[in-house]
CSV table of C-alpha atoms in Angstrom, one decimal:
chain,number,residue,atom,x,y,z
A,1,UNK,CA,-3.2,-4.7,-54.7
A,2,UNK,CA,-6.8,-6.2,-53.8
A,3,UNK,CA,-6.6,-9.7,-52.4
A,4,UNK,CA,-8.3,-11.8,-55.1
A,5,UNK,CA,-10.4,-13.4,-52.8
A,6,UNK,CA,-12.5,-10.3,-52.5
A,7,UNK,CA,-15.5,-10.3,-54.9
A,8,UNK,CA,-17.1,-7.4,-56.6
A,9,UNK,CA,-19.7,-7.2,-54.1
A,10,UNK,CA,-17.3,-7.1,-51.2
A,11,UNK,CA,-14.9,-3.7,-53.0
A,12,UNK,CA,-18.2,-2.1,-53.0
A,13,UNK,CA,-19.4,-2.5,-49.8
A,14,UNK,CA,-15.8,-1.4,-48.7
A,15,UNK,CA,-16.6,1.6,-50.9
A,16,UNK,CA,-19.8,2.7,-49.8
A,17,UNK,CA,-18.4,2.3,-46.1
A,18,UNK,CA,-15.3,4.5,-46.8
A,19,UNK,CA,-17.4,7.5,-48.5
A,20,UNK,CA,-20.8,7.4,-46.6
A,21,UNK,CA,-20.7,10.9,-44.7
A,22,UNK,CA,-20.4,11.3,-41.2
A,23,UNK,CA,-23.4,12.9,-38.8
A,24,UNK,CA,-24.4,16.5,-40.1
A,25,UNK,CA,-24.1,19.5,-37.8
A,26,UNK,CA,-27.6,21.0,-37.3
A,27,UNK,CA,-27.8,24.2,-39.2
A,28,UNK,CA,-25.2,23.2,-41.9
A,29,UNK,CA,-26.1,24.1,-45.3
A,30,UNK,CA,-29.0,25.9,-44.1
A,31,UNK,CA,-30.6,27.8,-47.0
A,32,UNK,CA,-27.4,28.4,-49.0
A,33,UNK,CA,-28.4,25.3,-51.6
A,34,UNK,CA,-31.9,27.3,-52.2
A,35,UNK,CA,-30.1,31.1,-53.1
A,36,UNK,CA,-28.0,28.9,-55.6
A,37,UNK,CA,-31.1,27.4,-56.9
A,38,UNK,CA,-33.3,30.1,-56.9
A,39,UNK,CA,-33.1,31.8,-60.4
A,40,UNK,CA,-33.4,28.6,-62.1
A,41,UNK,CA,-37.0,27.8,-59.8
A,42,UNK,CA,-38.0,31.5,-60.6
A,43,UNK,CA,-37.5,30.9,-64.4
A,44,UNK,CA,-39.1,27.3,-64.3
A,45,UNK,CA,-42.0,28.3,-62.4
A,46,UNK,CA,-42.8,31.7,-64.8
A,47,UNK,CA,-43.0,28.8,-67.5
A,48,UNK,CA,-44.5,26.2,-66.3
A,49,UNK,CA,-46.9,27.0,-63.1
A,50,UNK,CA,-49.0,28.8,-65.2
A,51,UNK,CA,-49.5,27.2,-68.3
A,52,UNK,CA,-50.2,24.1,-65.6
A,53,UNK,CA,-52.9,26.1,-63.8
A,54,UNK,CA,-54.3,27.0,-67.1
A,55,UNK,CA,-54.6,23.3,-68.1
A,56,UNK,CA,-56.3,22.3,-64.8
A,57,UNK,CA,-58.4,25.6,-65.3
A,58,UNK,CA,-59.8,24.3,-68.7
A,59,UNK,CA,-60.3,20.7,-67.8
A,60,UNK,CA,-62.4,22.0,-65.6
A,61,UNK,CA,-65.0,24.3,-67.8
A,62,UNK,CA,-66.8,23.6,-70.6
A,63,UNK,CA,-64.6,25.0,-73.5
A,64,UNK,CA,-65.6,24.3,-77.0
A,65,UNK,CA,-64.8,26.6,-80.1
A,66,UNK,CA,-67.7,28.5,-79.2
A,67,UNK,CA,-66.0,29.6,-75.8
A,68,UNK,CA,-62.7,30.8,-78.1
A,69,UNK,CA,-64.9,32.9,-80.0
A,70,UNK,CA,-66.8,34.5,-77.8
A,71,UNK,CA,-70.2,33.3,-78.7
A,72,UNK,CA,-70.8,31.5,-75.8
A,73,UNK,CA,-70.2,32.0,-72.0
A,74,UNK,CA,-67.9,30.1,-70.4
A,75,UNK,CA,-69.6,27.0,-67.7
A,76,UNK,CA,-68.3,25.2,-65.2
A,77,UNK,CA,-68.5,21.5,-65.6
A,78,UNK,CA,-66.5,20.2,-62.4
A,79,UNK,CA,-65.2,16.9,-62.8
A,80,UNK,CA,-68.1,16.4,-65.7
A,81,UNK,CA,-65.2,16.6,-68.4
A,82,UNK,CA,-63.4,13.8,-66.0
A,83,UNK,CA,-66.1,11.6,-66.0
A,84,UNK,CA,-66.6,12.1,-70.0
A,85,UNK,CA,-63.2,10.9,-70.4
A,86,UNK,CA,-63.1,7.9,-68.3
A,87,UNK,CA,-66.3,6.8,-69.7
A,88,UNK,CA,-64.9,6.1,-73.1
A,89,UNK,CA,-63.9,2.9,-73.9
A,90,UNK,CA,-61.3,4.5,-76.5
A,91,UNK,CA,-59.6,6.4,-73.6
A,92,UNK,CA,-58.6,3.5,-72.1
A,93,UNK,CA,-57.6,1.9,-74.9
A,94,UNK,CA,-54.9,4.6,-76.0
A,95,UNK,CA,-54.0,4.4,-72.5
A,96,UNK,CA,-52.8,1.0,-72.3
A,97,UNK,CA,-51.5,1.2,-75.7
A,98,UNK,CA,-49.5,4.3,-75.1
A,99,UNK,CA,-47.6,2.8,-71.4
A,100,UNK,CA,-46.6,-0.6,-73.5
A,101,UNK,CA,-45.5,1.8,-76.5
A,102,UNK,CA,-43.6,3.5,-73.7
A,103,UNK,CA,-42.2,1.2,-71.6
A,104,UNK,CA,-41.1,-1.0,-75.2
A,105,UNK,CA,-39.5,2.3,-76.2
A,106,UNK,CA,-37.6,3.2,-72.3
A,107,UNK,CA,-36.1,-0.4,-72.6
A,108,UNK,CA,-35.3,-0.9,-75.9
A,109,UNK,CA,-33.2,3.1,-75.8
A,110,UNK,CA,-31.6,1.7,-72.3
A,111,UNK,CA,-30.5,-1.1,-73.5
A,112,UNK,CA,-29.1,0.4,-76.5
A,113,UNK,CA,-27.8,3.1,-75.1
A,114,UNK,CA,-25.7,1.3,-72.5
A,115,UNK,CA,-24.6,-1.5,-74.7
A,116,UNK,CA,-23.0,0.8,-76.7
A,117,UNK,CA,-21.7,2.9,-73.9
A,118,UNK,CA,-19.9,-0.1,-72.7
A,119,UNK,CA,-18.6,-0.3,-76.4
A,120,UNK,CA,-17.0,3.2,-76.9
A,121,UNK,CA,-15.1,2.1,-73.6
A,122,UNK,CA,-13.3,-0.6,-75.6
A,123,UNK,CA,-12.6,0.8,-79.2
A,124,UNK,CA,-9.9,3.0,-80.3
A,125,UNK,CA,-9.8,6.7,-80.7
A,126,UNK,CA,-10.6,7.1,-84.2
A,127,UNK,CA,-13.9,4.2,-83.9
A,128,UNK,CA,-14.7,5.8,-81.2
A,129,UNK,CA,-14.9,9.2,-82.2
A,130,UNK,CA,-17.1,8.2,-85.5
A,131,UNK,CA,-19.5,6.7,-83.1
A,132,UNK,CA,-20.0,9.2,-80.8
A,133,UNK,CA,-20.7,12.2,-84.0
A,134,UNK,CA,-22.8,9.4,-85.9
A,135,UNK,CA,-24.9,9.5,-82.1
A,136,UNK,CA,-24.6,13.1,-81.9
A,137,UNK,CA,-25.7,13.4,-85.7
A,138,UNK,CA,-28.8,11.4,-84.6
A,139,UNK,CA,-29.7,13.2,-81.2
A,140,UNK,CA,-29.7,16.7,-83.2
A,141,UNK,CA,-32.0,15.8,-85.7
A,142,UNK,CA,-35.5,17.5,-85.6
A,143,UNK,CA,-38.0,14.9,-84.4
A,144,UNK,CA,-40.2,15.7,-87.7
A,145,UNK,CA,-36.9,15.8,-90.3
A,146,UNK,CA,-35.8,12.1,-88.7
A,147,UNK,CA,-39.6,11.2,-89.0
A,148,UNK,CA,-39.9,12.0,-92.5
A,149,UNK,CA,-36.3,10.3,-93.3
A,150,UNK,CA,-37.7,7.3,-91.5
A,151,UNK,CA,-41.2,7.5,-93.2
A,152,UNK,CA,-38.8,7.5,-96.7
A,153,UNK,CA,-36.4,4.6,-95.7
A,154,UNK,CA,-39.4,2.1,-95.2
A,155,UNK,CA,-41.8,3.7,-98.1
A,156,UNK,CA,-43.2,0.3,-99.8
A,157,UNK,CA,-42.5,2.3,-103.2
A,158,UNK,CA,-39.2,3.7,-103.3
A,159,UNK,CA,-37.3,3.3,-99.4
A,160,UNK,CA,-34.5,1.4,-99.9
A,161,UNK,CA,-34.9,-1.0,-96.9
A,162,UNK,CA,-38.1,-3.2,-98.4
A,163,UNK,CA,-35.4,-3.5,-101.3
A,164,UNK,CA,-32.5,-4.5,-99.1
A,165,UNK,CA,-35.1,-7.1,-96.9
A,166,UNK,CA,-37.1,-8.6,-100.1
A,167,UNK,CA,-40.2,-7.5,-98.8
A,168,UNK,CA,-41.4,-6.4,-101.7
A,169,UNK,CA,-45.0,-3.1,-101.7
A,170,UNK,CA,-44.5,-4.4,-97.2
A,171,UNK,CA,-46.1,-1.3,-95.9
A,172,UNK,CA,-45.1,-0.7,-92.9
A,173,UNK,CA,-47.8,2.0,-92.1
A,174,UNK,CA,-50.7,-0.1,-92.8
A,175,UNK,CA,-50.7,-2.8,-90.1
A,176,UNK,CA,-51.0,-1.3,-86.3
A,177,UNK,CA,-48.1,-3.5,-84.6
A,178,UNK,CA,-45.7,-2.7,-87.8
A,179,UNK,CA,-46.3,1.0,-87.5
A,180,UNK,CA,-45.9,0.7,-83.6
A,181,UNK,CA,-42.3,-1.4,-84.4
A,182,UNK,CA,-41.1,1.9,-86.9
A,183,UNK,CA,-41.9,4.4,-84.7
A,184,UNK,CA,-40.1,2.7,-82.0
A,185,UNK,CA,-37.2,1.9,-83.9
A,186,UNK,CA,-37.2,6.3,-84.5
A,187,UNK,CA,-37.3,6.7,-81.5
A,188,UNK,CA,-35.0,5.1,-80.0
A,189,UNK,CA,-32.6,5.9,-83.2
A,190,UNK,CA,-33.0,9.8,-81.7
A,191,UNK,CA,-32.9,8.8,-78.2
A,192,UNK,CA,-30.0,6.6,-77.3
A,193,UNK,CA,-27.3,9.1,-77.7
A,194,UNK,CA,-28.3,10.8,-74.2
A,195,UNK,CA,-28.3,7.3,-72.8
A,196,UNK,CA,-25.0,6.8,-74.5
A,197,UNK,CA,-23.1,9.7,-73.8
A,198,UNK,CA,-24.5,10.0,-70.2
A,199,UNK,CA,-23.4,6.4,-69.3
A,200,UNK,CA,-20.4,6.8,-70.7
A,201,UNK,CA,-19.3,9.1,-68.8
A,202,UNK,CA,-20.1,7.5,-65.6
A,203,UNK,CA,-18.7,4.6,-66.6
A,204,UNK,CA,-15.3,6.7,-67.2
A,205,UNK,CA,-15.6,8.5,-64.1
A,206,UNK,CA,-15.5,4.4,-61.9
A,207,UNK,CA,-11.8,3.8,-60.8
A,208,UNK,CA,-9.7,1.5,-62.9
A,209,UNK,CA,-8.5,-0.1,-59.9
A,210,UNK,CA,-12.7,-2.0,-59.0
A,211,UNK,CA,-12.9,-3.2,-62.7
A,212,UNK,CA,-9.7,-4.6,-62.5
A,213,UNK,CA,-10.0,-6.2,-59.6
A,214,UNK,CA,-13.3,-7.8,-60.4
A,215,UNK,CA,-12.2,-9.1,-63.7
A,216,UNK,CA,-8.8,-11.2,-61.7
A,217,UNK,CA,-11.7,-11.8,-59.5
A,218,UNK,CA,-12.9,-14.0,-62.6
A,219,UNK,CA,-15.7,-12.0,-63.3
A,220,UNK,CA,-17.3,-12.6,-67.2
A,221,UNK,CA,-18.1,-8.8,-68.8
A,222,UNK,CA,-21.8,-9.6,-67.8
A,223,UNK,CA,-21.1,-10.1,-64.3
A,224,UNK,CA,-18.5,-6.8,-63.5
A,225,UNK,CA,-21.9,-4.9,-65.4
A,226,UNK,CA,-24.3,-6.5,-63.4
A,227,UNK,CA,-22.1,-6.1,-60.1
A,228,UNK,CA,-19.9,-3.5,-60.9
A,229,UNK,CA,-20.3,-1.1,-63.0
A,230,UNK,CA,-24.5,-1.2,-62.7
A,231,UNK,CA,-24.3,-0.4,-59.3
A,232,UNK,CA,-22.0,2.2,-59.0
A,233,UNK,CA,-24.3,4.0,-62.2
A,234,UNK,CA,-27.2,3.3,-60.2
A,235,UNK,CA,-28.1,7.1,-60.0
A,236,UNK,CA,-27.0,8.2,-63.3
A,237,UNK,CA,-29.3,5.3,-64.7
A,238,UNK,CA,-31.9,6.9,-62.4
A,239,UNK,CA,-31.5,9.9,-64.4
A,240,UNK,CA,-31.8,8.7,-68.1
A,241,UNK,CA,-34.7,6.3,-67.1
A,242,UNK,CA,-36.9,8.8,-65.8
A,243,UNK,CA,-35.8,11.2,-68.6
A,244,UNK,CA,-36.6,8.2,-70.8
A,245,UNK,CA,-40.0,7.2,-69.4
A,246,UNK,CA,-40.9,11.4,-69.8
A,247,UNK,CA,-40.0,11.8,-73.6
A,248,UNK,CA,-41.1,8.6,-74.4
A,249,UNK,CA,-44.6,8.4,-72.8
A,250,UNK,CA,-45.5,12.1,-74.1
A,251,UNK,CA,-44.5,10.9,-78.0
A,252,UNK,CA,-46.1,12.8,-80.2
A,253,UNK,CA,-44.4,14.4,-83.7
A,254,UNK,CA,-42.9,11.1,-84.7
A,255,UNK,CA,-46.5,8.9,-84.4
A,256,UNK,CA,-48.0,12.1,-85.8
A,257,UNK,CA,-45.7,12.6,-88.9
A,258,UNK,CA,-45.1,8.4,-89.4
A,259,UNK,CA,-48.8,6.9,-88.6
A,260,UNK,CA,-50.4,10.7,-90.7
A,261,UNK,CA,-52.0,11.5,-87.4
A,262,UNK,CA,-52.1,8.0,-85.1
A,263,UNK,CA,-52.8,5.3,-88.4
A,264,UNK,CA,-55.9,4.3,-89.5
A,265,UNK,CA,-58.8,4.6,-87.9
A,266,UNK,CA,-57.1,5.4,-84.9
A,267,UNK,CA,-55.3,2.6,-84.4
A,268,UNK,CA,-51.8,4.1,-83.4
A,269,UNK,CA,-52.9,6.7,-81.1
A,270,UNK,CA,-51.4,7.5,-78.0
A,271,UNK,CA,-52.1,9.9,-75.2
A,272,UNK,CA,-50.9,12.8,-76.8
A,273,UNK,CA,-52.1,12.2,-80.3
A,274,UNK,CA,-55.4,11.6,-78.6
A,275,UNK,CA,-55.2,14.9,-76.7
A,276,UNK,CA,-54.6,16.9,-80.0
A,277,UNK,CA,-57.3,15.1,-81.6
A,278,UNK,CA,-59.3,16.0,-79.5
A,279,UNK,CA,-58.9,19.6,-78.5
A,280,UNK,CA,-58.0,20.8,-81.9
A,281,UNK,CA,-59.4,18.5,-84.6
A,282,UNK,CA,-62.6,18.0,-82.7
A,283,UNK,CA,-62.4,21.9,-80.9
A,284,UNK,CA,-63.0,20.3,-77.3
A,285,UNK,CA,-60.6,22.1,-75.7
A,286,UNK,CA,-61.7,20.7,-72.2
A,287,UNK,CA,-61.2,17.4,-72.9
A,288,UNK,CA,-58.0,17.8,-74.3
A,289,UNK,CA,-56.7,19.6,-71.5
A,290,UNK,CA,-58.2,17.1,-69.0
A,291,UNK,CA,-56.3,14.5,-71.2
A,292,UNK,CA,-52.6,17.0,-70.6
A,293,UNK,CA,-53.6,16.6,-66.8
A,294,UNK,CA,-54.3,12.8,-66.4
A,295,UNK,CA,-50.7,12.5,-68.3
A,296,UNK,CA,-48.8,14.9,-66.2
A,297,UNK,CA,-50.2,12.8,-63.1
A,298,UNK,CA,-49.1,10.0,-64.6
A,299,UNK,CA,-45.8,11.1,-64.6
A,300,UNK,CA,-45.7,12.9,-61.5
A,301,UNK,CA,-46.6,9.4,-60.1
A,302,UNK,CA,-44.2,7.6,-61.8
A,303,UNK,CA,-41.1,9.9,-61.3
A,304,UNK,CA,-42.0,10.4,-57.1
A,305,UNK,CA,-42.2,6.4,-56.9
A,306,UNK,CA,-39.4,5.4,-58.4
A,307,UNK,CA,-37.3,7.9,-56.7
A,308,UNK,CA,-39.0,6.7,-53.6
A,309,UNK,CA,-38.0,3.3,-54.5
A,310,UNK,CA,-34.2,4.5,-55.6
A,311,UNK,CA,-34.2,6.1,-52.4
A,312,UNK,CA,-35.4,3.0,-50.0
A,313,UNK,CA,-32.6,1.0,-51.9
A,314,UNK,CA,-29.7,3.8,-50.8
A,315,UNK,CA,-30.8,3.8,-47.3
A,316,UNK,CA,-31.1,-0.5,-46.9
A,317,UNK,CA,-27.3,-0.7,-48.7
């Protein structure tokens, strides 16, 4: 039994001293890690190095409709489409709109998500189970069937929830921070089962013995989450936050389908709204495909940071 003088912070130092791995053997492991990996990097790079080297490829010419149909030759315009781009105001604009959309929609699912991950860890079977198919039910919905569903629930005509809130012909859709707040609430209604489930499971997978200890310790719930338990999902919370920060900043069927293509006069775009807009509504392919680029950039940079930064942490501890 753990001396109840020992805190949270001290059982998992203790812990990460017991399991941290002793000096490797040069030569051990070798290549054996990349043989197992290797038909999964053969089929992800048949479909995704291309179509990537396409997309650079484009953003890179000057490809209108007239290109597509032959009528014109095909120019090189160098970074000119780049330098199109950046130049707009607008570009900018969806930009910053489209990382606070994001980041509003990465917290609110986290914190969703683990709230009721922590929950299913303290009902019984039965409430339990109903929870986890109601998440289920959600996370399997198509994107554009739980778009429309929302679209119907909020209608200022007939959805039932301006009836249950007294808010009267309130249309959601018509102001640009109330159609930001429904297709938040959308997405993170089809997004917080992973985080759920996910969590869940790490949280079931921590021995009984540290969150029993912490709570004789004296520990309030809070604290064993923010010592305890938080920790010890560090890299499983790495996981669904990156996975997160992907789906969310590259949102584009439930703003499509909920604003009728980003809300009026533009006012609800995001990046890839914008992107579609303008390679297929407006036939500049070019710019739209510099748009896909600058996104997958921003991702790359986001994703290699923060496991830079996860990384940092594991080697200071």
């Amino acid at each position: 039994m753990t001396n109840r003088t020992d805190g949270p912070a001290a059982l998992i130092a203790a812990g990460r001293k017991g399991s941290r791995p002793g000096p490797r053997r040069a030569g051990e492991g070798g290549w054996t890690p990349w043989l197992y990996l290797a038909p999964a990097l053969v089929v992800l790079g048949g479909l995704l190095v291309y179509p990537i080297y396409q997309l650079g490829l484009i953003s890179f010419l000057e490809y209108t409709q007239a290109q597509v149909s032959g009528g014109e030759p095909t120019t090189f315009k160098g970074f000119g489409n780049y330098a199109e781009l950046f130049g707009d105001s607008q570009f900018w604009q969806v930009l910053l709109a489209t990382v606070v959309f994001a980041a509003a929609c990465v917290l609110a699912t986290l914190a969703v998500g683990c709230a009721l991950a922590v929950l299913l860890t303290r009902v019984r079977a039965v409430p339990r189970l109903a929870l986890m198919l109601a998440a289920l039910g959600a996370w399997a919905t198509p994107a554009i069937t739980g778009s429309t569903v929302w679209v119907f629930l909020f209608d200022p005509d007939y959805g039932p929830v301006n009836r249950l809130l007294g808010l009267g012909d309130f249309s959601w859709t018509y102001g640009r921070y109330s159609a930001f707040t429904l297709v938040l609430l959308e997405v993170v209604w089809c997004s917080f089962p992973f985080v759920m489930v996910t969590v869940y499971a790490g949280i079931k997978a921590i021995p009984g013995e540290v969150l029993e200890a912490a709570s004789l310790d004296g520990a309030s719930q809070w604290r064993i989450w923010r010592s305890v338990t938080a920790p010890m999902l560090r890299p499983i919370l790495l996981v669904v936050t990156i996975q997160s920060i992907i789906w969310d900043f590259k949102v584009f069927t439930q703003i499509y389908v909920m604003t009728n293509g980003g809300g009026i006069a533009g006012q609800n775009l995001v990046l890839n709204v914008y992107a579609y807009q303008k390679a297929f509504a407006s036939s500049q392919y070019s710019l739209g495909s510099a748009i896909g680029v600058v996104m997958l950039l921003i991702l790359l940079a986001v994703t290699l940071g923060y496991l830079r930064l996860i990384r940092r942490r594991g080697e200071e501890l």
